[in-house]
XYZ file of C-alpha atoms in Angstrom:
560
model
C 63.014 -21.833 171.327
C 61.640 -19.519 174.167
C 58.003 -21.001 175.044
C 55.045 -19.125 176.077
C 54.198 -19.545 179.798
C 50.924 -21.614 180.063
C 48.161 -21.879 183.311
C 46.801 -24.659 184.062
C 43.609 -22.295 184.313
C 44.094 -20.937 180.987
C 43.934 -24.526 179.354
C 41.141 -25.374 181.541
C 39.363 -22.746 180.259
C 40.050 -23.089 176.635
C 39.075 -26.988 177.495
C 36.114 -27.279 174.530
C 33.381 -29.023 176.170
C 34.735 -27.703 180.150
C 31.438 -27.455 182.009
C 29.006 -28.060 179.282
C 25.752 -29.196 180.679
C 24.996 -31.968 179.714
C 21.416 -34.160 179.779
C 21.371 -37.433 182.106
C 18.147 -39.370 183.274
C 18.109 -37.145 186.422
C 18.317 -34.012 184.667
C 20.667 -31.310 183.744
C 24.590 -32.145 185.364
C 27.482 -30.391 184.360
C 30.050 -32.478 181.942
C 33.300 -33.818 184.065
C 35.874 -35.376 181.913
C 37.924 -37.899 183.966
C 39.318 -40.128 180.798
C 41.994 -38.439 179.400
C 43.693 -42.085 179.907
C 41.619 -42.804 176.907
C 41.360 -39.911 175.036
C 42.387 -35.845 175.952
C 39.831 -33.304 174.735
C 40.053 -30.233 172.056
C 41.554 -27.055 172.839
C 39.901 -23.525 171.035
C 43.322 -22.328 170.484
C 44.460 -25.572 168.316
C 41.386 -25.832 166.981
C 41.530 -21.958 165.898
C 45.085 -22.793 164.573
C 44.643 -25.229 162.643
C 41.610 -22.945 161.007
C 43.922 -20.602 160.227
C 46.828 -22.578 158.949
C 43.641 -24.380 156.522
C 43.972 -21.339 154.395
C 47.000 -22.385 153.134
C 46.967 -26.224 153.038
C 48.167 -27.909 150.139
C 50.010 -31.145 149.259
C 53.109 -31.509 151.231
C 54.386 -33.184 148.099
C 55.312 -30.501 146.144
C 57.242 -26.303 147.134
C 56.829 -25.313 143.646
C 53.520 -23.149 144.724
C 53.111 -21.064 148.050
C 50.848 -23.554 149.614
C 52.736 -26.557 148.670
C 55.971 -24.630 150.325
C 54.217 -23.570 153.293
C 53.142 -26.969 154.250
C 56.374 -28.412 153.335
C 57.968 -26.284 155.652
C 55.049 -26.561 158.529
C 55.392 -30.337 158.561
C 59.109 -30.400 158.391
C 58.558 -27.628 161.650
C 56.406 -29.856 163.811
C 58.838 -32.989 163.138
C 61.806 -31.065 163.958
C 59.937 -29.952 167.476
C 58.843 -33.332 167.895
C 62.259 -35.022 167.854
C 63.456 -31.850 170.390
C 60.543 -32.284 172.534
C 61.805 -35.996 172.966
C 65.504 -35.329 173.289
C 65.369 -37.719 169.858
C 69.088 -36.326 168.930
C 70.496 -36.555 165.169
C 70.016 -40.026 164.688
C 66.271 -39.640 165.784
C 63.594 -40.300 163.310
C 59.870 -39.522 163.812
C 57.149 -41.038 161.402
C 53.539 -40.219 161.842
C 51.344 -43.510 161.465
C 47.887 -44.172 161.946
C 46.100 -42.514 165.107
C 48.056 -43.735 167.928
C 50.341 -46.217 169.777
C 48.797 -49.149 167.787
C 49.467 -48.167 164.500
C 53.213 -46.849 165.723
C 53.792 -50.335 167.000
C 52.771 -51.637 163.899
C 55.503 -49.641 161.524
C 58.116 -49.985 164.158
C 57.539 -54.153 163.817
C 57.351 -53.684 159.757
C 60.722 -52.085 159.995
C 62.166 -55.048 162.502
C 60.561 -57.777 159.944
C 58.391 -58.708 162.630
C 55.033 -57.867 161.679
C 53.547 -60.560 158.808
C 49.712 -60.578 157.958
C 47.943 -63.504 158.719
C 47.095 -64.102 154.811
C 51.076 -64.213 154.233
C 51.991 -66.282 157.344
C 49.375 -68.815 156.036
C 50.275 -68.640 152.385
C 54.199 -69.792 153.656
C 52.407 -72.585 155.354
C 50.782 -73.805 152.543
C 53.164 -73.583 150.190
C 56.954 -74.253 152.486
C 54.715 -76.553 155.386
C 54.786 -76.568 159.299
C 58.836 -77.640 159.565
C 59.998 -75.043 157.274
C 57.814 -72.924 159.364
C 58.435 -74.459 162.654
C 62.767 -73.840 161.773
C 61.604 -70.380 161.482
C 59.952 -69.780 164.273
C 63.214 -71.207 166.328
C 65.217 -68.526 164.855
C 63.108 -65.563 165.037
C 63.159 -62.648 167.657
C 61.980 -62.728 171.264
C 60.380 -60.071 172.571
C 60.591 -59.246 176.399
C 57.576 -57.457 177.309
C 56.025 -56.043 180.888
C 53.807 -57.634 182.954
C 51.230 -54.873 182.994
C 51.215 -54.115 179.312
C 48.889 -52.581 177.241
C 47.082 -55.004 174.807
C 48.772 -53.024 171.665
C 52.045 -53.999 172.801
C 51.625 -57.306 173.663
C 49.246 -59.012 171.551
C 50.669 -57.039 168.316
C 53.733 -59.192 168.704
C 51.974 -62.313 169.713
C 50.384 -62.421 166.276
C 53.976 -61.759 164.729
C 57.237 -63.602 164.047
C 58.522 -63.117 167.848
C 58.745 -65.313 170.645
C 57.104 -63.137 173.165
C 58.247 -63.530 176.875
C 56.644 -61.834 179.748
C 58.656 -60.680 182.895
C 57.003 -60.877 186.367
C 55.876 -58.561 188.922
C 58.191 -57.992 191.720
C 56.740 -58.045 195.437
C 56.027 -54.252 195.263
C 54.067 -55.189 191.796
C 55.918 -53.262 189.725
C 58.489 -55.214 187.168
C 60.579 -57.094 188.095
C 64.089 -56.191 186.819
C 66.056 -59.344 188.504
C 63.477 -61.673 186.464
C 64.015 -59.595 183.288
C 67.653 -59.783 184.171
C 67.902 -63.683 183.769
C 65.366 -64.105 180.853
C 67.984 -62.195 178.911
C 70.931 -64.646 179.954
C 68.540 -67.617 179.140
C 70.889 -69.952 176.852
C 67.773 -70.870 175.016
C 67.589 -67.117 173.282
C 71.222 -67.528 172.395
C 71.808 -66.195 168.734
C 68.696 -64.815 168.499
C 67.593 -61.135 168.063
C 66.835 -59.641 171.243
C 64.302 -57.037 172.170
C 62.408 -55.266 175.241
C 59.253 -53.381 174.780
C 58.099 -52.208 177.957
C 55.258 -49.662 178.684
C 56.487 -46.764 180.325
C 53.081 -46.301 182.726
C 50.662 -48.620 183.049
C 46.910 -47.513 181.915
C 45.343 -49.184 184.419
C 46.836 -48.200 187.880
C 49.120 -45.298 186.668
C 52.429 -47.603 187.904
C 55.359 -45.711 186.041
C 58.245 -47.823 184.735
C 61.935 -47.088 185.804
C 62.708 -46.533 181.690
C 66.196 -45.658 181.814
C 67.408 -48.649 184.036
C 64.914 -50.765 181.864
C 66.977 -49.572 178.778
C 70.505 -49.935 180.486
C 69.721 -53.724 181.969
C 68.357 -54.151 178.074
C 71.518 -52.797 176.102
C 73.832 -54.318 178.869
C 72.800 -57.814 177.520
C 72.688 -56.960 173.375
C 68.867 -56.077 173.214
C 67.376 -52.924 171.816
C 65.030 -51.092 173.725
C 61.499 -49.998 173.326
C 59.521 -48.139 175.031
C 55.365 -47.296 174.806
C 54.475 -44.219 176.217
C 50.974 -44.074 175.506
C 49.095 -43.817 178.822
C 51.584 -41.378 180.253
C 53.773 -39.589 177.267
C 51.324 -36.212 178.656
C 52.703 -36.450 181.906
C 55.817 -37.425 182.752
C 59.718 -36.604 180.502
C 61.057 -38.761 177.706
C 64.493 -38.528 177.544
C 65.475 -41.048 174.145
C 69.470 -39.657 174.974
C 69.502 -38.644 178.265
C 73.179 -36.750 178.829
C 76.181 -38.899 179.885
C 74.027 -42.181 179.943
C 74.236 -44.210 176.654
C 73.285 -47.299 177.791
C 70.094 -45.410 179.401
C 69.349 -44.250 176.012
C 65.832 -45.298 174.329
C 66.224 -46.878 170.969
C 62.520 -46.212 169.673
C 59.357 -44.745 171.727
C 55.731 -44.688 170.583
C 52.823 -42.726 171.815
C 48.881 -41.569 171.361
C 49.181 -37.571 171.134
C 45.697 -37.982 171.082
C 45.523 -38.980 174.547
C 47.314 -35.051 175.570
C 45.254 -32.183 175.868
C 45.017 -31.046 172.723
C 45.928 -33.827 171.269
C 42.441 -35.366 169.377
C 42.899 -35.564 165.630
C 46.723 -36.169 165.987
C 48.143 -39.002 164.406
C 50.919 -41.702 165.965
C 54.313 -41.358 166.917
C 57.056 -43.367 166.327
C 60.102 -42.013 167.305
C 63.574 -44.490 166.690
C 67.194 -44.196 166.089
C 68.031 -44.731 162.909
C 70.480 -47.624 163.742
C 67.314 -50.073 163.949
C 66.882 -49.375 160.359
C 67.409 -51.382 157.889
C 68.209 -49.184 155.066
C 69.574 -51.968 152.353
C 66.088 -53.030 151.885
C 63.269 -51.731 150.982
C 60.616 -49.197 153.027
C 57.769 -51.080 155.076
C 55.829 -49.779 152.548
C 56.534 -48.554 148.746
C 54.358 -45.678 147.283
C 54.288 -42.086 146.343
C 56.888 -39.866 148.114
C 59.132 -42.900 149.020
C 61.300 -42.895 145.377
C 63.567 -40.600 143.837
C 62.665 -42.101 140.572
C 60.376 -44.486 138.613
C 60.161 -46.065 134.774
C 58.490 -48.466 133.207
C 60.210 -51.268 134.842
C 62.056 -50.328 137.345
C 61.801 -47.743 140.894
C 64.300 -46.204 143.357
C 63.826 -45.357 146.801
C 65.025 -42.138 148.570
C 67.399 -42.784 150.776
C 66.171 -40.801 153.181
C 64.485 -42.632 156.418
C 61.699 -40.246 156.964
C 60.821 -39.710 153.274
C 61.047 -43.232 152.670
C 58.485 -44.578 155.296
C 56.030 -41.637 154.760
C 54.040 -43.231 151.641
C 51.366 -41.659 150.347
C 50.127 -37.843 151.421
C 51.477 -36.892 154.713
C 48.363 -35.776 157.503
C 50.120 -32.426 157.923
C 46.831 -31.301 160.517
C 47.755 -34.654 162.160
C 51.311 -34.075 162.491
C 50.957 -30.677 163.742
C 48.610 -31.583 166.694
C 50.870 -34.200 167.708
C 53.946 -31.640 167.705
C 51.690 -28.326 169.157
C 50.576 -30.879 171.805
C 54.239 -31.475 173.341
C 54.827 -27.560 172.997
C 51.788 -27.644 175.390
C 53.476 -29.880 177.441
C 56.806 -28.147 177.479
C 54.900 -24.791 178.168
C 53.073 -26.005 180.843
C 56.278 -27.842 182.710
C 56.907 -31.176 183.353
C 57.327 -31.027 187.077
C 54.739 -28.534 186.945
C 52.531 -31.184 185.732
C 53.639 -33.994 188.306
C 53.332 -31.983 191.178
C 49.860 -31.158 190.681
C 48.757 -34.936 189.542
C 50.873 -35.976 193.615
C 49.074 -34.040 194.912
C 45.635 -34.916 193.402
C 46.563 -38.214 194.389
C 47.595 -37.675 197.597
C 43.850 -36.501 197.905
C 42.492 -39.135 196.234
C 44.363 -42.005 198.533
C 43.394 -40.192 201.609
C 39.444 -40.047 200.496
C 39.378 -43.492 199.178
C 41.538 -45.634 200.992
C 39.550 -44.945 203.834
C 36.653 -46.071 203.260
C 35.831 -50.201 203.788
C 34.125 -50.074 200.063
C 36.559 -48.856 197.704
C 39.387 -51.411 196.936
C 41.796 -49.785 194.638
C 44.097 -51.402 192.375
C 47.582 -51.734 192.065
C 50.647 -50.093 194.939
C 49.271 -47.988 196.991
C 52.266 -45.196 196.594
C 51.052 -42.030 194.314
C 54.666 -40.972 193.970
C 55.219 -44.277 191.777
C 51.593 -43.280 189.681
C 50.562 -41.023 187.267
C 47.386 -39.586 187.718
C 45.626 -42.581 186.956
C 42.779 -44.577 189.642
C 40.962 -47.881 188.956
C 38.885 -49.078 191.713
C 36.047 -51.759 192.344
C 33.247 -50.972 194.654
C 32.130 -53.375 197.207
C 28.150 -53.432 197.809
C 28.316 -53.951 201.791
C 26.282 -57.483 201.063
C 29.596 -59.647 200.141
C 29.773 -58.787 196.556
C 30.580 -55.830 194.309
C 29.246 -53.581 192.384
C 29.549 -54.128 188.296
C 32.320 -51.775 186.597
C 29.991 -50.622 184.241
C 27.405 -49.928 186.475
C 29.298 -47.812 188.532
C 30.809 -45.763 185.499
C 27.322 -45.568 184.639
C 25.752 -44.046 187.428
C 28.549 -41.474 187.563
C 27.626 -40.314 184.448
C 23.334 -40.645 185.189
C 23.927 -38.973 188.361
C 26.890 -36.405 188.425
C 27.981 -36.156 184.746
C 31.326 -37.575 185.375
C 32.684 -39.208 181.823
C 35.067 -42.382 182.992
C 35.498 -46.074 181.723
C 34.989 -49.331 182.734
C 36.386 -52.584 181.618
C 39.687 -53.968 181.575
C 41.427 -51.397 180.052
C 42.512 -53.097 176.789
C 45.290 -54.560 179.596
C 43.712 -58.371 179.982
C 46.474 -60.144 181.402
C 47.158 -57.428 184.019
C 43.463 -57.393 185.184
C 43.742 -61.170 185.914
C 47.264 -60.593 188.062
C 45.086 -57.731 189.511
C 41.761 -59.448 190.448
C 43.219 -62.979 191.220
C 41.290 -64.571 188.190
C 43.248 -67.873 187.968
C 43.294 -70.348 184.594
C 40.319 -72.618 185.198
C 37.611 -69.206 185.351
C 39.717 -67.321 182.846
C 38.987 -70.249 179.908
C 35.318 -70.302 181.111
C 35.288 -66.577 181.046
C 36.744 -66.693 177.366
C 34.704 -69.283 176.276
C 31.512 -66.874 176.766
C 33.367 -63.956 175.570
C 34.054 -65.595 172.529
C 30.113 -66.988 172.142
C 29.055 -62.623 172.498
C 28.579 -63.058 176.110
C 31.144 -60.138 178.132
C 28.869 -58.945 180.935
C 30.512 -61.310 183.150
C 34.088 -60.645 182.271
C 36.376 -58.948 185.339
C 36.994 -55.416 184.913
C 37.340 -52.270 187.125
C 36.332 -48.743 186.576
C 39.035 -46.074 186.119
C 39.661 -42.543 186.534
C 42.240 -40.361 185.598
C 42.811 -37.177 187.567
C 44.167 -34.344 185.038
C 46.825 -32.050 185.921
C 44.030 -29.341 184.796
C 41.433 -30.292 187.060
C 40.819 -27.574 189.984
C 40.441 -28.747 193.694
C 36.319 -28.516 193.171
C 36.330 -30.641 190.197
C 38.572 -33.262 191.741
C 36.692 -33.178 195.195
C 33.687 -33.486 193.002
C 35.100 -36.877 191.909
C 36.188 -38.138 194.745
C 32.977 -37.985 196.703
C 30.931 -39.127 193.765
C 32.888 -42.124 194.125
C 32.661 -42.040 197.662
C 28.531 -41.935 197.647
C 28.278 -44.828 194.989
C 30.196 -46.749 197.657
C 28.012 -45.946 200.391
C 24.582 -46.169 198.206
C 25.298 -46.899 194.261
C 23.652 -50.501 195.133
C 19.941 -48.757 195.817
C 19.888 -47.703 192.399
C 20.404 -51.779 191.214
C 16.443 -51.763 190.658
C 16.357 -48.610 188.209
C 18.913 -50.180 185.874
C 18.844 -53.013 183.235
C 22.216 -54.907 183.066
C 22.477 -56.844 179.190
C 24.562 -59.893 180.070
C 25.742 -59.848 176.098
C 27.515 -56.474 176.390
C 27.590 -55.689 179.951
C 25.793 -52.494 179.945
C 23.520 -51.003 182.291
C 20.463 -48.413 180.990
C 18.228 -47.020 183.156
C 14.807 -48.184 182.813
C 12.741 -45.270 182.011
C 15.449 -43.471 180.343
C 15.806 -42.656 176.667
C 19.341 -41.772 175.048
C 20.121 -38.441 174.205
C 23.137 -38.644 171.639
C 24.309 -36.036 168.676
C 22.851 -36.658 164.838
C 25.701 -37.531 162.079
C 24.648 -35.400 159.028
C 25.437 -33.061 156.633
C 22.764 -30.904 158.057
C 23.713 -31.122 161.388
C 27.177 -29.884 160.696
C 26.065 -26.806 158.843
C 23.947 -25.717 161.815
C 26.758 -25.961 164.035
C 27.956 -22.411 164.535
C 31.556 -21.633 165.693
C 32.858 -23.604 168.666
C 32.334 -21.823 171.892
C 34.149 -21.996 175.225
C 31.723 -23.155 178.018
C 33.867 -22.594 180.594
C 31.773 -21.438 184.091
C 33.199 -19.735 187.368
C 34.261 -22.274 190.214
C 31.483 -20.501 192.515
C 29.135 -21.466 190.238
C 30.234 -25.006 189.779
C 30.935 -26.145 193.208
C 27.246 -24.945 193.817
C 26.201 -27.397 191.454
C 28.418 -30.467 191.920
C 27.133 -30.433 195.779
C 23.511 -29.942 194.362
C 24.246 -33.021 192.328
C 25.989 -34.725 195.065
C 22.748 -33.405 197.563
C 20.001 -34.338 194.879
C 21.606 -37.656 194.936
C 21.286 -37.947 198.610
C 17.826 -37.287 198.307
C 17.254 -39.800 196.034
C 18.860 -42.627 197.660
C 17.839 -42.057 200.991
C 14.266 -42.435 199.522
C 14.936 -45.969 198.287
C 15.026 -49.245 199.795
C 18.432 -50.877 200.577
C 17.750 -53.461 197.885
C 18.880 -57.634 199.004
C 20.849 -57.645 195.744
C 20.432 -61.364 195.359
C 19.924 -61.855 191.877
C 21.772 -64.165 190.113
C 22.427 -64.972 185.963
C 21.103 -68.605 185.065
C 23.130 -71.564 184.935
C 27.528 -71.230 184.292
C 27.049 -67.335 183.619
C 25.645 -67.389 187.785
C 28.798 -69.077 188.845
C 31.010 -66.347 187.136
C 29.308 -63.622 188.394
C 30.937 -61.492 190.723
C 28.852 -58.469 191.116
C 25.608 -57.722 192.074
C 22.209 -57.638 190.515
C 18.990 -56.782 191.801
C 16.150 -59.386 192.497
């Protein structure tokens, strides 16, 4: 199907929320979204669909009435341009689940008898006892997973019937393919079922994953390949059958459409070939729409894949952002899309690598990244500046929406930050008492294919001033140890009311959209405001330290 040409300045413009001003405790800044790694953001013209599509929603369970029919046929439209935007071929199945990669993860390991809740795995230990157990355990799957996973696909399978190995980073830190290559040879994992599930990107410092060599190394040894997509399914291909390359092929992929422009209120993907499923038994999960026929004491299943793992009402608004949002995506070009993140990056590496504060993470080679940056701060006094703080001041001084943390990607943030064993278990041992202020983290940002050169500059040399003076501001900021947060002392928080009341006052959504004369006028008066403001304060000692064990952990500084 011929696709409408799309601009990246049309979809910046028809961004909801592009530009809004927004309140901070220095006044009025303009809103700049840098975490589409987390989440992407609304677009009017799939919100304005999906409005009109609303008049005739009905059941997808029935195409006896014209509403039932048309939704049949909508959903049964946005699967079929799923699987095509995917390459999925006729063996490809696509299931909606849940809200994003987590929940797809989850049904994929229901379907591979992998996933077992912790009330079930404890009820067989009770009643068969550890050996029976323990004989189990020695014949169950291993999983080969990536060293810089996200935590959905690693600890998911921790917590399942899988022996979960983890492959190495290569010199380069990337994955090391050699390593993976003799894990899967191991004589100890002989008879066993054998499977890779390797993240495509990783979340944290945008380092994309040779998938189709993955998947050819995997099949060449007997083990079915997997593949999570969900930092970077917006911005790079997926090819599950690329042409002429069936060992290259990808046996199952799962993504966050919510994470795509466009994409919020989307639900999960899981996309598989149907040769992982097991279609003697029954679906993951039995319920309305998965039989063909039911009595009093007895129930059929459809045999049809799809229908049979879609219990319950399918979320036809759901499925239909996920699908609209890879149209997008096809629209807008794929190499359009990773020509434009290059050369953001190549910006961002030249701005930042430059400069003796700004350490960032992970290879150093934006042709191996998507648009993805995490970065510490130093503070120019031998330690560095907290994560959250510095997400926090980009937000109290320029607008700028990114994250701190780790990422949901723990045991790449140790690799990352050299945290070895002995602090890790002292670190988790105050975690687990409600105490994360002092765990290691980073802050990220993501530089969308959509941003214009004044946004991204914008960025850049926020980042660039917090390096040079974000540790005068120490003083003006309370830091909780419990949750790690920083507030600004005189500051009161300005968030939106949840009620029935407030949603009827809400008008129709607007675009806020402004011209870029406009707002590179204000992101320097931001950046010269904060100039002003720093120059004015003292260059603080930043000596303060957290009583007792939580002192010796800290890595980041605090004001006296």
């Amino acid at each position: 199907m011929l696709l409408p040409a799309l601009d990246l300045a049309t979809l910046r413009a028809q961004t909801l929320g592009v530009d809004a001003p927004v309140q901070t405790p220095f006044g009025e800044r303009l809103l700049v979204y840098a975490d589409y790694t987390a989440s992407g953001r609304c677009l009017a013209f799939v919100e304005d669909y999906c409005r009109d599509v609303a008049t005739l929603y009905a059941n997808s369970h029935t195409e006896d009435s014209l509403t039932g029919h048309a939704a049949t046929h909508l959903l049964h439209e946005a699967e079929a341009a799923i699987k095509a935007a995917l390459n999925a071929g006729p063996r490809g199945k696509v299931i909606a689940c849940g809200t994003g990669s987590t929940g797809a993860i989850h049904k994929l390991q229901e379907i591979l008898g992998v996933a077992i809740p912790p009330a079930t795995l404890h009820f067989l230990r009770e009643t068969l006892g550890d050996s029976a157990l323990e004989t189990m355990r020695e014949q169950q799957p291993v999983v080969f997973v990536g060293p810089y996973e996200h935590h959905s696909n690693e600890v998911t399978w921790r917590e399942g019937l899988a022996t979960v190995v983890e492959v190495e980073l290569d010199a380069d830190g990337a994955l090391d393919l050699a390593h993976l290559d003799r894990l899967l040879q191991d004589p100890a994992y002989e008879g066993r079922r054998l499977i890779g599930s390797f993240c495509a990107g990783s979340n944290v410092t945008g380092l994309k994953s040779p998938v189709h060599e993955i998947a050819r190394l995997l099949h060449r040894r007997g083990a079915c390949a997997l593949f999570d997509y969900a930092a970077s399914a917006p911005y790079v291909p997926i090819d599950m059958n690329p042409e002429g390359d069936t060992d290259g092929a990808l046996d199952a992929v799962f993504f966050s459409p919510h994470k795509f422009l466009g994409g919020p209120g989307s639900a999960g993907l899981l996309v598989f070939h149907d040769g992982l499923y097991p279609s003697d038994l029954p679906p993951s999960v039995g319920g309305g729409g998965t039989v063909v026929y039911v009595n009093a004491d007895s129930h059929d299943f459809d045999p049809d894949v799809e229908a049979r793992e879609k219990a319950g009402t399918p979320g036809l608004f759901q499925t239909l952002r996920a699908a609209l949002v890879l149209e997008i995506k096809r629209a807008v070009g794929v190499e359009a899309i990773q020509a434009r993140e290059h050369t953001l990056l190549e910006r961002v590496f030249a701005r930042w690598t430059a400069h003796p504060r700004i350490d960032i993470l992970g290879p150093p080679d934006p042709a191996k990244r998507i648009g993805i940056v995490s970065f510490n701060l130093r503070d120019g006094h031998g330690s560095r500046l907290h994560p959250k703080f510095v997400t926090t001041l980009l937000n109290d001084l320029f607008g700028i929406q990114s994250r701190a943390g780790c990422s949901c990607a723990g045991p790449y943030g140790h690799r990352l930050l050299g945290v070895d064993h002995a602090t890790s278990r002292r670190m988790r041992d105050w975690a687990c008492r409600g105490v994360h202020g002092v765990k290691p983290g980073w802050c990220r940002v993501g530089f969308h294919y959509t941003m214009d050169d004044a946004e991204a500059d914008f960025v850049i040399e926020a980042v660039r001033f917090l390096a040079d003076f974000g540790c005068r501001f120490l003083p003006h900021y309370a830091f909780d140890v419990r949750s790690g947060g920083w507030t600004h002392r005189e500051a009161t928080p300005n968030l939106p009311a949840f009620s029935l009341g407030a949603a009827l006052a809400v008008g129709s959504s607007g675009l806020t959209v402004r011209p870029e004369v406009e707002r590179r006028a204000r992101y320097q008066a931001s950046l010269d405001e904060a100039r002003v403001l720093a120059e004015a304060l003292p260059d603080p000692a930043c000596t303060g330290r957290l009583d007792g064990e939580l002192g010796e952990l800290q890595s980041f500084a605090l004001a006296e």
